[in-house]
Amino acid sequence: MIFYRQNLTDAQLLDLYKKILKPRLIEEKMLILIRQGKVSKWFSGIGQEAIAVGVTAVLDESEYVLPMHRNLGVFTTRNIPLHRLFSQWQGKANGFTKGRDRSFHFGTQEYKIIGMISHLGPQLGIADGIALANKLQNNKKVTAVFTGEGATSEGDFHEALNIAAVWKLPVMFVIENNGYGLSTPTNEQYLCENLADKGIGYGIKSHIIDGNNILEVYNKLAELKEQMQRDPHPVLLEFKTFRMRGHEEASGTKYVPQELMDEWAAKDPVTNYRNYLTEKGILTAEYDAELHNEIKQEIDENLAIANAEPEIVPTYSGELDDVYKDFEYEEYTHGEEVKNIRFIDAIRNGLEQSMWRNKNLVIMGQDIAEYGGAFKITEGFVDAFGKDRVRNTPICESAVVSAGMGLSINGYKAIVEMQFADFVSTGFNPIVNLLAKSHYRWGEKADVVVRMPCGGGTQAGPFHSQTNEAWFTKTPGLKVVYPAFPYDAKGLLNTSINDPNPVLFFEHKQLYRSIYQDVPTDYYTIPLGKAAVLKEGNSVTIIAFGATVHWALETLASNPQIDADLIDLRTLMPLDTETIFASVKKTGKVIIYQEDTMFGGIASDISALIMEQCFEYLDGPVKRVASLDSPIPFTKALEDQFLAKNRFEEVLFDLLKY
């Protein structure tokens, strides 16, 4: 192994040695603790320290780095107190996740480190969002994100590289090619000779670097960082290295040929660098021993602090209160001036006024810029707000949602428009596993609104007509909003944008241009979690949302003898159970009306809640009306049969007979 110091001073060389030695000594201690049963799981980075340390040492402390689960050197190079890391690994309260997640599955704004989720790929998109925020601020900062050779097969890897290339984002994509994805060797993962070659297809500069040579890592990245600061652009970096331990300690390395282990053992990054410094007279045996003793003492002292910390005592409130970030709703009232506008105009008006009020708000989606989106909601926004804030995206929903999270992490608000709600399936993972869980896991907000044009009645077929709110109402950490009227749509959208939690905002396509209402021209807000009682009666409670509200109104208009409470939920999560239960206790009968298919829909959960909380008040069975349990068809006759609309009146009359 050949080392070139270039312009580094002796002090800098020794500092890099101390930085690379520290994670190695911590790892050696951890292996002892595992054998003693004092730590349950460990993902070793022995043999790969030069990459984590070199990358982090090049970055300023204000620049974000997004590591993986064997990048201990990132955390130690940022000088996180070791007792907090030990607490994290032991599941103690003084860790970064309060015992809710393990290993390095966490982030910390204090140290500008954003940890992974086990699905690997989404953090590449997060890096895009962080870098986009930096670019919008023109602060010359660079972001580094780690991944392994295994995750380069994931779609998120390719989506994130493509976005970074198209938007010219200053991201270092760091691939640690360590030979195996758990036990699967590289020749069973990809066919190209070098993963760096994948950069060519995206127009990205790429480099192959000896990942075990700390000076090659540091000097090359320092050079690249300077170039990226002058001219923002992404780089793809393949670090050739090897994983000397198992995927985790319990996995072992029996599947690795011994000759391969021996070959890479001779390339040990710590030993070789120590030998180089010793040969050059920069490191003495005495100073080396002093460093070892100093670090080992630090480890022991901090481990004692963590060991003395009490075990977590769980409480219901402690867990449930952290699912969402606290949001102090601020009510904005409107004046008397109103304008009779369509549902779609109210959405546009809310977006426009929110964009003026929040200079850090960015809208992203397919064809939303000059074209104005599939439904022309954002037409003219580029002229008003510029392409930096109204951004066309490639067709890559997953990375765009993750980029929204990155914007949120770095001080921005994000709106992601799904061209159709059906297409959210390709962005499902980062919504339910990243946005939804970030605050619970490590206290980080996800200030992202995902707009969801949805619903049937327009003969758009199985891939453009779903109303798929139930995919999200069962996921803790998400809020789900589903307005039925222009007035509500504008006020609830404004509140959703203000809310620092992730919000799925459903907009029924059939209502866009068919429903008119007098809507205040001023900016105003409506609180989430508050249903609207549209009609009051004593015979039956009708619970609806979205298009079914209008279908219910049509039924009641045709049957004026029906004395009903009609509740428009408006928000599905949080759910206004207080209004629901009060009405059911008054009427004694309830029918829940949804456009979604029956089985597994939110009507089932509302029905169960009513049975549990209001059983003694019921004078009949809780009834549900929903669409057929099939995909939604295209032809009008088939779609009409599929939708719940034509079955509601019959079920309602049957209930009233009880």
mmCIF file of N, CA and C in Angstrom, residues 461-525:
data_model
loop_
_atom_site.group_PDB
_atom_site.id
_atom_site.type_symbol
_atom_site.label_atom_id
_atom_site.label_comp_id
_atom_site.label_asym_id
_atom_site.label_seq_id
_atom_site.Cartn_x
_atom_site.Cartn_y
_atom_site.Cartn_z
ATOM 1 N N GLY A 461 -59.939 3.950 -15.078
ATOM 2 C CA GLY A 461 -59.420 2.597 -14.987
ATOM 3 C C GLY A 461 -58.631 2.287 -13.729
ATOM 4 N N PRO A 462 -58.051 1.076 -13.692
ATOM 5 C CA PRO A 462 -57.462 0.539 -12.456
ATOM 6 C C PRO A 462 -56.236 1.281 -11.935
ATOM 7 N N PHE A 463 -55.555 2.054 -12.781
ATOM 8 C CA PHE A 463 -54.307 2.676 -12.354
ATOM 9 C C PHE A 463 -54.398 4.185 -12.155
ATOM 10 N N HIS A 464 -55.588 4.745 -12.308
ATOM 11 C CA HIS A 464 -55.750 6.187 -12.147
ATOM 12 C C HIS A 464 -56.993 6.561 -11.355
ATOM 13 N N SER A 465 -57.581 5.599 -10.638
ATOM 14 C CA SER A 465 -58.891 5.857 -10.032
ATOM 15 C C SER A 465 -59.020 5.412 -8.584
ATOM 16 N N GLN A 466 -57.966 4.886 -8.015
ATOM 17 C CA GLN A 466 -58.088 4.366 -6.653
ATOM 18 C C GLN A 466 -58.245 5.499 -5.639
ATOM 19 N N THR A 467 -58.922 5.173 -4.562
ATOM 20 C CA THR A 467 -58.914 6.032 -3.387
ATOM 21 C C THR A 467 -58.318 5.186 -2.271
ATOM 22 N N ASN A 468 -57.019 5.358 -2.081
ATOM 23 C CA ASN A 468 -56.221 4.389 -1.321
ATOM 24 C C ASN A 468 -55.789 4.920 0.046
ATOM 25 N N GLU A 469 -56.690 5.649 0.695
ATOM 26 C CA GLU A 469 -56.355 6.231 1.995
ATOM 27 C C GLU A 469 -56.037 5.175 3.048
ATOM 28 N N ALA A 470 -56.623 3.982 2.908
ATOM 29 C CA ALA A 470 -56.410 2.940 3.924
ATOM 30 C C ALA A 470 -54.980 2.422 3.928
ATOM 31 N N TRP A 471 -54.236 2.648 2.853
ATOM 32 C CA TRP A 471 -52.821 2.276 2.859
ATOM 33 C C TRP A 471 -52.061 3.057 3.938
ATOM 34 N N PHE A 472 -52.599 4.206 4.316
ATOM 35 C CA PHE A 472 -51.852 5.125 5.172
ATOM 36 C C PHE A 472 -52.501 5.370 6.534
ATOM 37 N N THR A 473 -53.818 5.219 6.637
ATOM 38 C CA THR A 473 -54.467 5.506 7.917
ATOM 39 C C THR A 473 -54.027 4.529 9.003
ATOM 40 N N LYS A 474 -53.514 3.366 8.621
ATOM 41 C CA LYS A 474 -53.076 2.400 9.625
ATOM 42 C C LYS A 474 -51.601 2.583 9.990
ATOM 43 N N THR A 475 -50.930 3.580 9.443
ATOM 44 C CA THR A 475 -49.501 3.768 9.694
ATOM 45 C C THR A 475 -49.292 4.878 10.712
ATOM 46 N N PRO A 476 -48.897 4.556 11.936
ATOM 47 C CA PRO A 476 -48.651 5.607 12.935
ATOM 48 C C PRO A 476 -47.575 6.579 12.459
ATOM 49 N N GLY A 477 -47.821 7.858 12.703
ATOM 50 C CA GLY A 477 -46.877 8.895 12.302
ATOM 51 C C GLY A 477 -47.316 9.696 11.102
ATOM 52 N N LEU A 478 -48.290 9.184 10.346
ATOM 53 C CA LEU A 478 -48.821 9.911 9.198
ATOM 54 C C LEU A 478 -50.136 10.588 9.571
ATOM 55 N N LYS A 479 -50.383 11.738 8.945
ATOM 56 C CA LYS A 479 -51.699 12.359 9.026
ATOM 57 C C LYS A 479 -52.343 12.260 7.646
ATOM 58 N N VAL A 480 -53.661 12.038 7.640
ATOM 59 C CA VAL A 480 -54.378 11.818 6.385
ATOM 60 C C VAL A 480 -55.570 12.765 6.332
ATOM 61 N N VAL A 481 -55.603 13.606 5.296
ATOM 62 C CA VAL A 481 -56.640 14.628 5.140
ATOM 63 C C VAL A 481 -57.388 14.357 3.849
ATOM 64 N N TYR A 482 -58.734 14.497 3.894
ATOM 65 C CA TYR A 482 -59.540 14.138 2.717
ATOM 66 C C TYR A 482 -60.760 15.065 2.651
ATOM 67 N N PRO A 483 -60.597 16.285 2.156
ATOM 68 C CA PRO A 483 -61.709 17.248 2.126
ATOM 69 C C PRO A 483 -62.716 16.945 1.024
ATOM 70 N N ALA A 484 -63.921 17.485 1.208
ATOM 71 C CA ALA A 484 -64.988 17.281 0.228
ATOM 72 C C ALA A 484 -65.460 18.585 -0.406
ATOM 73 N N PHE A 485 -65.053 19.732 0.154
ATOM 74 C CA PHE A 485 -65.547 21.026 -0.325
ATOM 75 C C PHE A 485 -64.386 21.998 -0.548
ATOM 76 N N PRO A 486 -64.556 22.936 -1.446
ATOM 77 C CA PRO A 486 -63.496 23.915 -1.716
ATOM 78 C C PRO A 486 -63.047 24.671 -0.475
ATOM 79 N N TYR A 487 -63.996 25.133 0.359
ATOM 80 C CA TYR A 487 -63.636 25.879 1.560
ATOM 81 C C TYR A 487 -62.720 25.050 2.457
ATOM 82 N N ASP A 488 -63.106 23.802 2.689
ATOM 83 C CA ASP A 488 -62.295 22.927 3.532
ATOM 84 C C ASP A 488 -60.955 22.623 2.876
ATOM 85 N N ALA A 489 -60.973 22.398 1.574
ATOM 86 C CA ALA A 489 -59.738 22.034 0.876
ATOM 87 C C ALA A 489 -58.668 23.102 1.061
ATOM 88 N N LYS A 490 -59.032 24.352 0.911
ATOM 89 C CA LYS A 490 -58.050 25.434 1.047
ATOM 90 C C LYS A 490 -57.559 25.545 2.488
ATOM 91 N N GLY A 491 -58.471 25.597 3.435
ATOM 92 C CA GLY A 491 -58.073 25.779 4.832
ATOM 93 C C GLY A 491 -57.287 24.609 5.377
ATOM 94 N N LEU A 492 -57.684 23.389 5.020
ATOM 95 C CA LEU A 492 -56.979 22.203 5.496
ATOM 96 C C LEU A 492 -55.616 22.052 4.830
ATOM 97 N N LEU A 493 -55.517 22.432 3.557
ATOM 98 C CA LEU A 493 -54.222 22.379 2.882
ATOM 99 C C LEU A 493 -53.246 23.351 3.526
ATOM 100 N N ASN A 494 -53.707 24.549 3.838
ATOM 101 C CA ASN A 494 -52.829 25.522 4.498
ATOM 102 C C ASN A 494 -52.324 24.984 5.840
ATOM 103 N N THR A 495 -53.214 24.369 6.603
ATOM 104 C CA THR A 495 -52.811 23.803 7.885
ATOM 105 C C THR A 495 -51.841 22.641 7.693
ATOM 106 N N SER A 496 -52.104 21.805 6.703
ATOM 107 C CA SER A 496 -51.218 20.670 6.431
ATOM 108 C C SER A 496 -49.807 21.135 6.106
ATOM 109 N N ILE A 497 -49.706 22.219 5.377
ATOM 110 C CA ILE A 497 -48.390 22.766 5.032
ATOM 111 C C ILE A 497 -47.702 23.335 6.272
ATOM 112 N N ASN A 498 -48.472 23.920 7.175
ATOM 113 C CA ASN A 498 -47.901 24.458 8.417
ATOM 114 C C ASN A 498 -47.465 23.359 9.370
ATOM 115 N N ASP A 499 -48.146 22.221 9.325
ATOM 116 C CA ASP A 499 -47.886 21.117 10.241
ATOM 117 C C ASP A 499 -46.523 20.496 9.909
ATOM 118 N N PRO A 500 -45.634 20.317 10.903
ATOM 119 C CA PRO A 500 -44.319 19.740 10.630
ATOM 120 C C PRO A 500 -44.325 18.224 10.472
ATOM 121 N N ASN A 501 -45.491 17.607 10.586
ATOM 122 C CA ASN A 501 -45.597 16.159 10.421
ATOM 123 C C ASN A 501 -45.969 15.805 8.986
ATOM 124 N N PRO A 502 -45.675 14.580 8.545
ATOM 125 C CA PRO A 502 -46.022 14.178 7.180
ATOM 126 C C PRO A 502 -47.536 14.047 7.006
ATOM 127 N N VAL A 503 -48.048 14.625 5.927
ATOM 128 C CA VAL A 503 -49.490 14.636 5.666
ATOM 129 C C VAL A 503 -49.757 14.084 4.271
ATOM 130 N N LEU A 504 -50.661 13.116 4.185
ATOM 131 C CA LEU A 504 -51.195 12.645 2.902
ATOM 132 C C LEU A 504 -52.473 13.425 2.645
ATOM 133 N N PHE A 505 -52.480 14.248 1.586
ATOM 134 C CA PHE A 505 -53.605 15.140 1.324
ATOM 135 C C PHE A 505 -54.335 14.650 0.073
ATOM 136 N N PHE A 506 -55.514 14.039 0.298
ATOM 137 C CA PHE A 506 -56.282 13.441 -0.793
ATOM 138 C C PHE A 506 -57.200 14.474 -1.440
ATOM 139 N N GLU A 507 -57.162 14.516 -2.764
ATOM 140 C CA GLU A 507 -57.972 15.446 -3.546
ATOM 141 C C GLU A 507 -58.747 14.645 -4.596
ATOM 142 N N HIS A 508 -60.049 14.571 -4.433
ATOM 143 C CA HIS A 508 -60.846 13.742 -5.348
ATOM 144 C C HIS A 508 -60.950 14.413 -6.715
ATOM 145 N N LYS A 509 -60.520 13.712 -7.744
ATOM 146 C CA LYS A 509 -60.453 14.292 -9.089
ATOM 147 C C LYS A 509 -61.833 14.678 -9.614
ATOM 148 N N GLN A 510 -62.861 13.888 -9.291
ATOM 149 C CA GLN A 510 -64.190 14.186 -9.808
ATOM 150 C C GLN A 510 -64.758 15.462 -9.190
ATOM 151 N N LEU A 511 -64.259 15.826 -8.004
ATOM 152 C CA LEU A 511 -64.722 17.048 -7.356
ATOM 153 C C LEU A 511 -64.013 18.286 -7.896
ATOM 154 N N TYR A 512 -62.846 18.090 -8.510
ATOM 155 C CA TYR A 512 -62.023 19.218 -8.935
ATOM 156 C C TYR A 512 -62.823 20.307 -9.657
ATOM 157 N N ARG A 513 -63.590 19.905 -10.652
ATOM 158 C CA ARG A 513 -64.257 20.892 -11.506
ATOM 159 C C ARG A 513 -65.779 20.827 -11.434
ATOM 160 N N SER A 514 -66.296 20.007 -10.500
ATOM 161 C CA SER A 514 -67.756 19.871 -10.411
ATOM 162 C C SER A 514 -68.339 20.539 -9.170
ATOM 163 N N ILE A 515 -67.528 20.796 -8.175
ATOM 164 C CA ILE A 515 -68.031 21.350 -6.914
ATOM 165 C C ILE A 515 -67.572 22.799 -6.765
ATOM 166 N N TYR A 516 -68.525 23.696 -6.606
ATOM 167 C CA TYR A 516 -68.266 25.131 -6.412
ATOM 168 C C TYR A 516 -68.675 25.522 -4.997
ATOM 169 N N GLN A 517 -68.056 26.571 -4.497
ATOM 170 C CA GLN A 517 -68.423 27.075 -3.178
ATOM 171 C C GLN A 517 -67.856 28.483 -3.015
ATOM 172 N N ASP A 518 -68.519 29.279 -2.188
ATOM 173 C CA ASP A 518 -67.958 30.587 -1.841
ATOM 174 C C ASP A 518 -66.778 30.372 -0.896
ATOM 175 N N VAL A 519 -65.614 30.812 -1.334
ATOM 176 C CA VAL A 519 -64.380 30.593 -0.567
ATOM 177 C C VAL A 519 -63.735 31.944 -0.291
ATOM 178 N N PRO A 520 -63.345 32.203 0.951
ATOM 179 C CA PRO A 520 -62.678 33.476 1.259
ATOM 180 C C PRO A 520 -61.423 33.663 0.417
ATOM 181 N N THR A 521 -61.202 34.867 -0.022
ATOM 182 C CA THR A 521 -60.002 35.164 -0.809
ATOM 183 C C THR A 521 -58.772 35.273 0.081
ATOM 184 N N ASP A 522 -58.962 35.525 1.376
ATOM 185 C CA ASP A 522 -57.840 35.633 2.308
ATOM 186 C C ASP A 522 -57.240 34.256 2.601
ATOM 187 N N TYR A 523 -56.046 34.293 3.150
ATOM 188 C CA TYR A 523 -55.415 33.101 3.702
ATOM 189 C C TYR A 523 -56.115 32.741 5.016
ATOM 190 N N TYR A 524 -56.416 31.464 5.222
ATOM 191 C CA TYR A 524 -57.027 31.023 6.472
ATOM 192 C C TYR A 524 -56.674 29.564 6.699
ATOM 193 N N THR A 525 -56.885 29.095 7.907
ATOM 194 C CA THR A 525 -56.593 27.709 8.253
ATOM 195 C C THR A 525 -57.795 27.060 8.926
#
